[in-house]
XYZ file of C-alpha atoms in Angstrom:
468
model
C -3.409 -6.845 7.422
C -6.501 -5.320 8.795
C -6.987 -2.688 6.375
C -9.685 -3.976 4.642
C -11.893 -4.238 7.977
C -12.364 -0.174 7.741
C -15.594 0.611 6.858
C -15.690 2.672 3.375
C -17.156 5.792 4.597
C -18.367 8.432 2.963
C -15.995 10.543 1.097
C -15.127 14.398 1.779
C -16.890 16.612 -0.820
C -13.953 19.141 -1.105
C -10.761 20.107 -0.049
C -9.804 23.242 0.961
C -7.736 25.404 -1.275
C -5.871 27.087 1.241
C -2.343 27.462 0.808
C -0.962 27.654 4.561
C 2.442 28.916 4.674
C 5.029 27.505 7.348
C 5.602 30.050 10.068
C 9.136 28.167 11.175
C 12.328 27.821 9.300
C 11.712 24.976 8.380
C 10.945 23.481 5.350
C 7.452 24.533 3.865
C 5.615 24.316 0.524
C 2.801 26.331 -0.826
C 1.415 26.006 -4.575
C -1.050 27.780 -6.653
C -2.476 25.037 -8.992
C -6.199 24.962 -9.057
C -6.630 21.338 -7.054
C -4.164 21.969 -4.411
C -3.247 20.242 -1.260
C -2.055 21.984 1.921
C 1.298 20.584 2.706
C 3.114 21.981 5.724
C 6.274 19.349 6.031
C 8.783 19.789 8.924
C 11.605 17.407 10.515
C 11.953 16.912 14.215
C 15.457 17.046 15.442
C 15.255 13.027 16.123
C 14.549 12.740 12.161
C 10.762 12.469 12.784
C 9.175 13.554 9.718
C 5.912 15.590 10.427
C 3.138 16.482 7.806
C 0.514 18.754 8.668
C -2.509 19.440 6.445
C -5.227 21.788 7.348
C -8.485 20.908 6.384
C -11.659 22.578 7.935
C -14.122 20.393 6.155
C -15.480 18.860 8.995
C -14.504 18.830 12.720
C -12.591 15.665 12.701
C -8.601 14.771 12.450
C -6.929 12.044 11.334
C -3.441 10.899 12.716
C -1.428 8.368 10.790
C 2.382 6.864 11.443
C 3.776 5.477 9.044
C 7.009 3.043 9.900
C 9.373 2.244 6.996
C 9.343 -1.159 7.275
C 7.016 -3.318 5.103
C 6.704 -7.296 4.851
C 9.344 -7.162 1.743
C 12.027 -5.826 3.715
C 11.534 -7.770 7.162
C 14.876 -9.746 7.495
C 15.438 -13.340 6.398
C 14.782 -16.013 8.656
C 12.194 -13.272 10.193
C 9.400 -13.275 7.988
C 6.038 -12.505 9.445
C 7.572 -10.192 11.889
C 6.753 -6.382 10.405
C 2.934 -8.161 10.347
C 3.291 -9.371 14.044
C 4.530 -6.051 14.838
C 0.975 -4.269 13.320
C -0.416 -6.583 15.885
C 1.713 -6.005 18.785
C 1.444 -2.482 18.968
C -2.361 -2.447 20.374
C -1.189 -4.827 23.290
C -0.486 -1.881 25.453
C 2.647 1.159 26.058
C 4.084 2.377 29.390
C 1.037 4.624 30.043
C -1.894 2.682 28.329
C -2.556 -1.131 29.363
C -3.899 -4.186 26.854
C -6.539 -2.986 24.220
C -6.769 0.249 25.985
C -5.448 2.243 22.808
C -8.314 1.431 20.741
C -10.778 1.810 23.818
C -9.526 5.441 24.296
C -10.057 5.800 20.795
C -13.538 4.437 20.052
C -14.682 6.077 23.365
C -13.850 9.156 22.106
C -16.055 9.119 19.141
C -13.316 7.614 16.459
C -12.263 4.809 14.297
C -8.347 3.380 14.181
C -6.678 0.532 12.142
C -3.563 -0.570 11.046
C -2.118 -2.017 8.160
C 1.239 -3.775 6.802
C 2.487 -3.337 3.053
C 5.220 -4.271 1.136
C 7.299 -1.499 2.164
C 5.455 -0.177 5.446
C 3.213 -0.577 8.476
C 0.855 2.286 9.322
C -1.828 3.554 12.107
C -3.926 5.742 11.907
C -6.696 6.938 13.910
C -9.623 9.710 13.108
C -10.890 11.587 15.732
C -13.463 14.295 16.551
C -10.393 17.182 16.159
C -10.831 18.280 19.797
C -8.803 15.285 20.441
C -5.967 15.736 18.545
C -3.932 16.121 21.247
C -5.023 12.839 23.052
C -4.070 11.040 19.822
C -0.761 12.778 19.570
C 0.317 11.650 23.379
C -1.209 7.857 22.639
C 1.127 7.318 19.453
C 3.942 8.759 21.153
C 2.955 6.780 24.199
C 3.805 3.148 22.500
C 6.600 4.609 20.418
C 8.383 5.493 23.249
C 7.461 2.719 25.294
C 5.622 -0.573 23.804
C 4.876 -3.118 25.958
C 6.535 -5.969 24.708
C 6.314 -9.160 26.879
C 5.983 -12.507 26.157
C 2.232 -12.976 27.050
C 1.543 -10.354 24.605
C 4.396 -12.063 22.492
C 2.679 -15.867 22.527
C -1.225 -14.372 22.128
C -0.304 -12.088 19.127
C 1.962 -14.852 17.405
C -1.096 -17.576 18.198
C -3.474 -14.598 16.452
C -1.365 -14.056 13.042
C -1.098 -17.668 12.686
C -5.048 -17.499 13.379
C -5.426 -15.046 10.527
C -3.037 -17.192 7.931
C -5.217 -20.120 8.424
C -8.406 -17.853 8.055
C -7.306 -15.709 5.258
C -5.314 -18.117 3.244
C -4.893 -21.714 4.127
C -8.701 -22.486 4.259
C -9.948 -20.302 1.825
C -10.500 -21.022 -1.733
C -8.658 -18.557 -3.453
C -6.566 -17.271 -0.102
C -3.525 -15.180 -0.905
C -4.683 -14.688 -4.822
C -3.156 -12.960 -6.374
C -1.112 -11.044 -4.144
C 0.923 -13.924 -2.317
C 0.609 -16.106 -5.416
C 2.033 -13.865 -8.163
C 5.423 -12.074 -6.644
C 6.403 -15.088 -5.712
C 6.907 -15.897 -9.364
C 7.509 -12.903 -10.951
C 10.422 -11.698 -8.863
C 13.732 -13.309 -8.081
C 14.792 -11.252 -5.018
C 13.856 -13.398 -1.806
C 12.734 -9.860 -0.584
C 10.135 -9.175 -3.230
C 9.340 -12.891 -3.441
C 8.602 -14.536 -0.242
C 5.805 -15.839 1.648
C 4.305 -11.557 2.784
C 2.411 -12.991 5.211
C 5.109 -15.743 6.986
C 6.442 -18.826 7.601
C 4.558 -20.742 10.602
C 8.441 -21.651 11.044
C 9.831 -18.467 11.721
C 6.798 -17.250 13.547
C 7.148 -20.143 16.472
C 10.778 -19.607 16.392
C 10.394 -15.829 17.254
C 11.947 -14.764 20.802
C 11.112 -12.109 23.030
C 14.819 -11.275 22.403
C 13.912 -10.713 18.453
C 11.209 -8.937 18.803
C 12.637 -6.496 20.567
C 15.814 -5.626 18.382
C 13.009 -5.540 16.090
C 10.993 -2.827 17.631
C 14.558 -1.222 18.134
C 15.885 -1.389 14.519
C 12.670 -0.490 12.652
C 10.210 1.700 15.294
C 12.457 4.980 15.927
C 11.417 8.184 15.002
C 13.799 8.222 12.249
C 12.318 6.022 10.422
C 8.748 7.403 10.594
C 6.783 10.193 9.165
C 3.857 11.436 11.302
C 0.703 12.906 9.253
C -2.264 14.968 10.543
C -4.744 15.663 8.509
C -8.342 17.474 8.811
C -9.605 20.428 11.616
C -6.643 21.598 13.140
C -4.433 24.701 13.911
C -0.956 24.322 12.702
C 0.892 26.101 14.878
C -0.934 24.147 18.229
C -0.369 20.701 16.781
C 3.234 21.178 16.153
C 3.397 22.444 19.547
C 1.825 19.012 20.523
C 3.698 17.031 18.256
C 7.222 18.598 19.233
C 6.363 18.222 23.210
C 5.331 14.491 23.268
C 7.657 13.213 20.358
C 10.930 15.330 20.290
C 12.469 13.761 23.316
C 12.008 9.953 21.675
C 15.431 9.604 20.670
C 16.296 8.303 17.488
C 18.167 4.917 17.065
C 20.170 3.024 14.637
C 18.206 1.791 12.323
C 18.943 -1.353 10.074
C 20.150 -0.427 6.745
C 17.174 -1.293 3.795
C 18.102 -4.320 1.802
C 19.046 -4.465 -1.804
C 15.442 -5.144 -3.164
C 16.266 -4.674 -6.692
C 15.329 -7.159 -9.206
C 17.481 -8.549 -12.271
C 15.867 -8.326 -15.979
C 13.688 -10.304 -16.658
C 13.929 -12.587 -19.673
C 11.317 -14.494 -20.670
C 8.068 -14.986 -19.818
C 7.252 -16.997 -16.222
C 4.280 -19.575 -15.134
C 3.115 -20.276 -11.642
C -0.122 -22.273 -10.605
C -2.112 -23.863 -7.812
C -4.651 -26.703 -7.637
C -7.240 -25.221 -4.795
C -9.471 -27.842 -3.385
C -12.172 -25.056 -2.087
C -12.608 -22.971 -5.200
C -15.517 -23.747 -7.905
C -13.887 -22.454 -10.800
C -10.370 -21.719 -12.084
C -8.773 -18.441 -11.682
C -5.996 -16.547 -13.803
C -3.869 -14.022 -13.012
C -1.594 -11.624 -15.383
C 0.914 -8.953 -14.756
C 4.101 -7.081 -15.842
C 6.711 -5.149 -14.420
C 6.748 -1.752 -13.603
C 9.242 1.023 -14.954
C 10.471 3.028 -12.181
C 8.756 5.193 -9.699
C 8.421 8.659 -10.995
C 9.648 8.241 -14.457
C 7.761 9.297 -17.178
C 7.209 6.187 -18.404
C 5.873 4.899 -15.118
C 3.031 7.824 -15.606
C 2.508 6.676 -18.675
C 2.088 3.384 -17.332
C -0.582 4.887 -15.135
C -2.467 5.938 -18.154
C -2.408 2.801 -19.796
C -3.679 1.025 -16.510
C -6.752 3.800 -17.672
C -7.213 2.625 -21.017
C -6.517 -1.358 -20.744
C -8.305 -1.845 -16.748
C -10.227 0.604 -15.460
C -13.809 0.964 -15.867
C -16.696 -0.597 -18.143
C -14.982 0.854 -21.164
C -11.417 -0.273 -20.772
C -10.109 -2.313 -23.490
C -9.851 -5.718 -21.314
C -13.265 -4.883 -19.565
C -14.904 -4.695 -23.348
C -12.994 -7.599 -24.587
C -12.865 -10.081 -21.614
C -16.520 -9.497 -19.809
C -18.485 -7.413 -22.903
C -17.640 -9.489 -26.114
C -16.719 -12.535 -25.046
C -18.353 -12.725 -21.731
C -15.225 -14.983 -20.302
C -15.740 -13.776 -17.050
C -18.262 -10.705 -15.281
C -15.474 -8.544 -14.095
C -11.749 -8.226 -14.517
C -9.629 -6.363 -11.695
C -5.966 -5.035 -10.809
C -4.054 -2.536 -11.363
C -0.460 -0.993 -9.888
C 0.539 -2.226 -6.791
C -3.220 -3.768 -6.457
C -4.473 -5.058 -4.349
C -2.511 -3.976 -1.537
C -2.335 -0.657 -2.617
C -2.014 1.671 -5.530
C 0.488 3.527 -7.867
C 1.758 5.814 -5.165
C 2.079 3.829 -2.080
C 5.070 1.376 -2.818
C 8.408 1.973 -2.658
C 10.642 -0.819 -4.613
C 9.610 -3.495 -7.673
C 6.468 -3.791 -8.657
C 3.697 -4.719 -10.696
C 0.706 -4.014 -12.993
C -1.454 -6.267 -12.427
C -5.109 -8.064 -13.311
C -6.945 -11.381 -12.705
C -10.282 -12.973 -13.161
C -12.610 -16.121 -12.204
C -13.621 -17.186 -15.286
C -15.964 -20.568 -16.292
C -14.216 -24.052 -16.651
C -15.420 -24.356 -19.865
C -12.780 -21.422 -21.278
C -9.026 -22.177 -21.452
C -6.603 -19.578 -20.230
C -4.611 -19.380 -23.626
C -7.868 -17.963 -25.150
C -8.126 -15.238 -22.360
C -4.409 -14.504 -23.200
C -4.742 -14.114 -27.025
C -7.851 -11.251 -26.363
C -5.561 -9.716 -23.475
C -2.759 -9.679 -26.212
C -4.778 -8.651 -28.300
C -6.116 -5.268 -26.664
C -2.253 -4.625 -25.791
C -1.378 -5.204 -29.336
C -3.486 -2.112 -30.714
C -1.400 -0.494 -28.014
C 1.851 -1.209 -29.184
C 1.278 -0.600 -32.747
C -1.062 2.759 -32.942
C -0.634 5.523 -30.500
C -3.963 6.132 -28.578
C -5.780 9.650 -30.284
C -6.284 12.452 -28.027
C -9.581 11.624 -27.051
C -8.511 8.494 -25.908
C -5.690 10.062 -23.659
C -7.991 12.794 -22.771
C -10.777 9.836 -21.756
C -7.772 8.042 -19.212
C -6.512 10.963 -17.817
C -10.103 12.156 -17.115
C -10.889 8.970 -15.245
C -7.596 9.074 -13.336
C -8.407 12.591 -11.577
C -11.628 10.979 -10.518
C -9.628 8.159 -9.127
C -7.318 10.311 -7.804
C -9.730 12.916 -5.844
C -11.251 9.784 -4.350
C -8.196 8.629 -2.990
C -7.317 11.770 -1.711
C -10.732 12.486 -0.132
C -11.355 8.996 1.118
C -12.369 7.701 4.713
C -12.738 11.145 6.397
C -8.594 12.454 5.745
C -6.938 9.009 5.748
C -6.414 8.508 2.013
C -4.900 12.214 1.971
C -2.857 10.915 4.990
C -1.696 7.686 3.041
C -0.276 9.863 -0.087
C 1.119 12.248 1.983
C 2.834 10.116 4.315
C 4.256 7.756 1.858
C 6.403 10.877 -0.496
C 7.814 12.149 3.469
C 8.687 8.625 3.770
C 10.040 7.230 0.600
C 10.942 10.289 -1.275
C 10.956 13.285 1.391
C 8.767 15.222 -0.556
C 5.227 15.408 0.728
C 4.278 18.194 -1.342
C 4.482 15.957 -4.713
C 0.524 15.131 -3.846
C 0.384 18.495 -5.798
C 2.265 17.638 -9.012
C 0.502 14.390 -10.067
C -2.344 15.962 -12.013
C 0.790 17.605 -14.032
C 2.803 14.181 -14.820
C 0.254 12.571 -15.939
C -0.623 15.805 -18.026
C 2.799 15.249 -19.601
C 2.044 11.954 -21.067
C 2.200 11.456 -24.714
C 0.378 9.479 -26.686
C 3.555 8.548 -28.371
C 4.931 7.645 -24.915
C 1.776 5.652 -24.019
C 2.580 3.699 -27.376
C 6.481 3.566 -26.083
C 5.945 2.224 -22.934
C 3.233 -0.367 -23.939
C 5.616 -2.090 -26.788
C 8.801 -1.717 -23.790
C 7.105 -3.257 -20.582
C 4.075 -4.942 -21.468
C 5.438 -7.479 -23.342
C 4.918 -11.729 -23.065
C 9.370 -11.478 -22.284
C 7.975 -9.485 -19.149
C 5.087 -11.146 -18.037
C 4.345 -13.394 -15.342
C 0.408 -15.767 -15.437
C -0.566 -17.302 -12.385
C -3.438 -19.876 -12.827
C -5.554 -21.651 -9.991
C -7.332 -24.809 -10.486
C -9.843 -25.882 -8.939
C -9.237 -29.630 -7.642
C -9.370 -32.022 -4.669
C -5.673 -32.563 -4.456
C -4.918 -30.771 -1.096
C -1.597 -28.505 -1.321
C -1.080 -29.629 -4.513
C 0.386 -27.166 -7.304
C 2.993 -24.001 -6.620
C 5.253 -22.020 -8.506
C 6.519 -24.018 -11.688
């Protein structure tokens, strides 16, 4: 999970506004809306999905592939393995030996990274846009033929366990609150087992696995394939079609059931953490379902309760009773955000707080703030206020780290929803929230029946604690 080692660079200052139509007969999409997106979205004969969006900004491109298969949906017995597999592909293809994919890259001018989620693994690289083409040929270059060996096998395996002990094991709040909380609040083994792996099942991984692995889950039919930034259309789909049409498409492994039963009452989970200095809670709450109007007006409620100096938790946990100097979270945080997740999921928000304040008194203000929720619908200015500081959100995300957090969006509706072009309907959802619907929702899914708290404690009982 190497996401977070990308640099935050500086953001794009505008889009452009064209609307590019699709000169094929294929699919296109063009809007009109006032904020609007270029989305050119085609489908390679081998079920490729390609996404092409124009953006003459600034002479650079960014290429991301996104795989549809996430650390929730590895196999049993297997967990670990869609991580080991961001790590494996940058040991080298049929054309390009050991590290020299991210040499070509970074002596060309660029930046590249890779990430896993819960429900896929991405890479992306961006590029002065004079290279698109090189980038183009180097992703199709390990699709099409990853070296997989067991050198490459042992030192990648000997690195993610590396990264487990660095990132969890021997820190003092490692894996909070993203390990620590699913884990609880979901039932499913897929939604609710150890992301990152079991030491276990990493030694026990053959060469043998990890190639029906690569087989089953890295095929152009279960991709999508996004270029963003300083391009012509028409030449990169040229490029695209020449260097990944003849990958042929395999038989994937079918998705697993990932869906969750009700939940009925509220759930507890906690850790003593030898290293930490101070204890640590965590909160959260189901999700409605992607793309229903109450999961928009869930969105808007993360607004008004999270987000920003004057959200209601922000005023109630840090300003008036100073409990803590920040509360964070959010959907699908911190791995991601409200669009990138395909499956169960969560709103959710913790805090470090002082020893001296008990986590049933953080719970009665957080109930509290939810409470004026649930029994008064939010005025328009209010509403207005959220959906305000969600576009801002929004047009950061989409203009983030020079074309990549357009890519992310974009890639994520070809891949879970085979609709790229829904980047340019989100303003309009959220739009379509109610004040009467915020009040809905909040009484219907942020309730204590609903709820999962995860506390740490700080301690000098090693490995003591877990899910109760």
């Amino acid at each position: 999970m190497t996401r977070s080692e990308l640099p935050r660079l500086a953001l794009i200052a505008a889009l452009s506004a064209l609307a590019l139509g699709c000169a094929t007969q294929e699919e296109s999409q063009e809007t009109t809306d006032a904020f609007s997106v270029p989305v050119e979205y085609h489908t390679l004969d081998n079920g490729l999905k390609v996404v092409l969006s124009p953006d003459t900004t600034s002479p650079i491109v960014t290429v991301a592939v996104y795989y549809n298969i996430g650390f929730r949906i590895e196999p049993k017995e297997r967990t670990g393995f869609a991580h080991l597999f961001e790590h494996m592909m940058f040991q080298g293809s049929a054309n390009l030996g050991k590290m020299e994919f991210i040499q070509l890259v970074q002596q060309n001018g660029g930046i590249l990274n890779g990430s896993t989620r819960y429900d896929f693994t991405n890479y992306f690289e961006i590029v002065p846009s004079h290279k698109l083409e090189t980038m183009l040929w180097a992703e199709a270059d390990r699709l099409r033929g990853l070296a997989i060996t067991e050198e490459n096998l042992k030192n990648q395996r000997d690195v993610v366990k590396n990264e487990v002990r660095v990132n969890v094991l021997n820190q003092p709040y490692g894996g909070f609150p993203w390990l620590d909380v699913p884990q609880v609040a979901f039932t499913n083994w897929y939604n609710s087992h150890n992301f990152y792996g079991e030491m276990a099942d990493l030694d026990a991984a053959s060469l043998s696995d990890v190639e029906r692995f690569f087989k089953s889950y890295y095929a152009p039919n279960n991709a999508a394939l996004v270029v963003v930034g300083d391009f012509e259309s028409k030449q990169a789909l040229t490029w695209i079609r020449e260097y990944f049409a003849d990958i042929p498409r395999a038989e994937t492994a079918a998705l697993p059931d990932i869906s969750e039963p009700p939940q009925k009452e509220e759930r507890h989970g906690s850790r003593v953490a030898p290293q930490a200095n101070r204890p640590a809670l965590a909160f959260a709450y189901r999700m409605p379902d992607r793309g229903s109007p109450e999961y928009f007006a869930l969105g808007v409620l993360d607004q008004i309760l999270l987000q920003g100096d004057d959200s209601l938790l922000h005023q109630a946990l840090v300003q008036r009773n100073g409990f803590t100097d920040q509360v964070e979270g959010g959907i699908n945080w911190p791995l991601g955000h409200m669009f990138n997740y395909n499956g169960p999921t969560l709103w959710m928000a913790s805090l470090y707080h002082d020893s001296s304040v008990k986590g049933d008194q953080i719970m009665r203000e957080v109930d509290g703030a939810i409470g004026t929720l649930q029994s008064t619908p939010v005025d328009q200015a209010a509403l207005d206020r959220a959906l305000a500081k969600w576009r801002s959100s929004f047009y950061d995300a989409v203009g983030s780290d020079f074309g990549f957090g357009r890519a992310d969006l974009l890639a994520c509706f070809a891949l879970f929803d085979d609709d790229p072009a829904q980047i340019n309907t989100l303003d309009q959802r959220l739009r379509e929230v109610t004040p009467e619907l915020v009040q809905t929702v909040a009484k219907r899914y942020l309730r204590a029946a609903d709820r999962t708290i995860y506390t740490i404690e700080p301690g000098a009982e090693k490995g003591q604690g877990g899910a109760q």
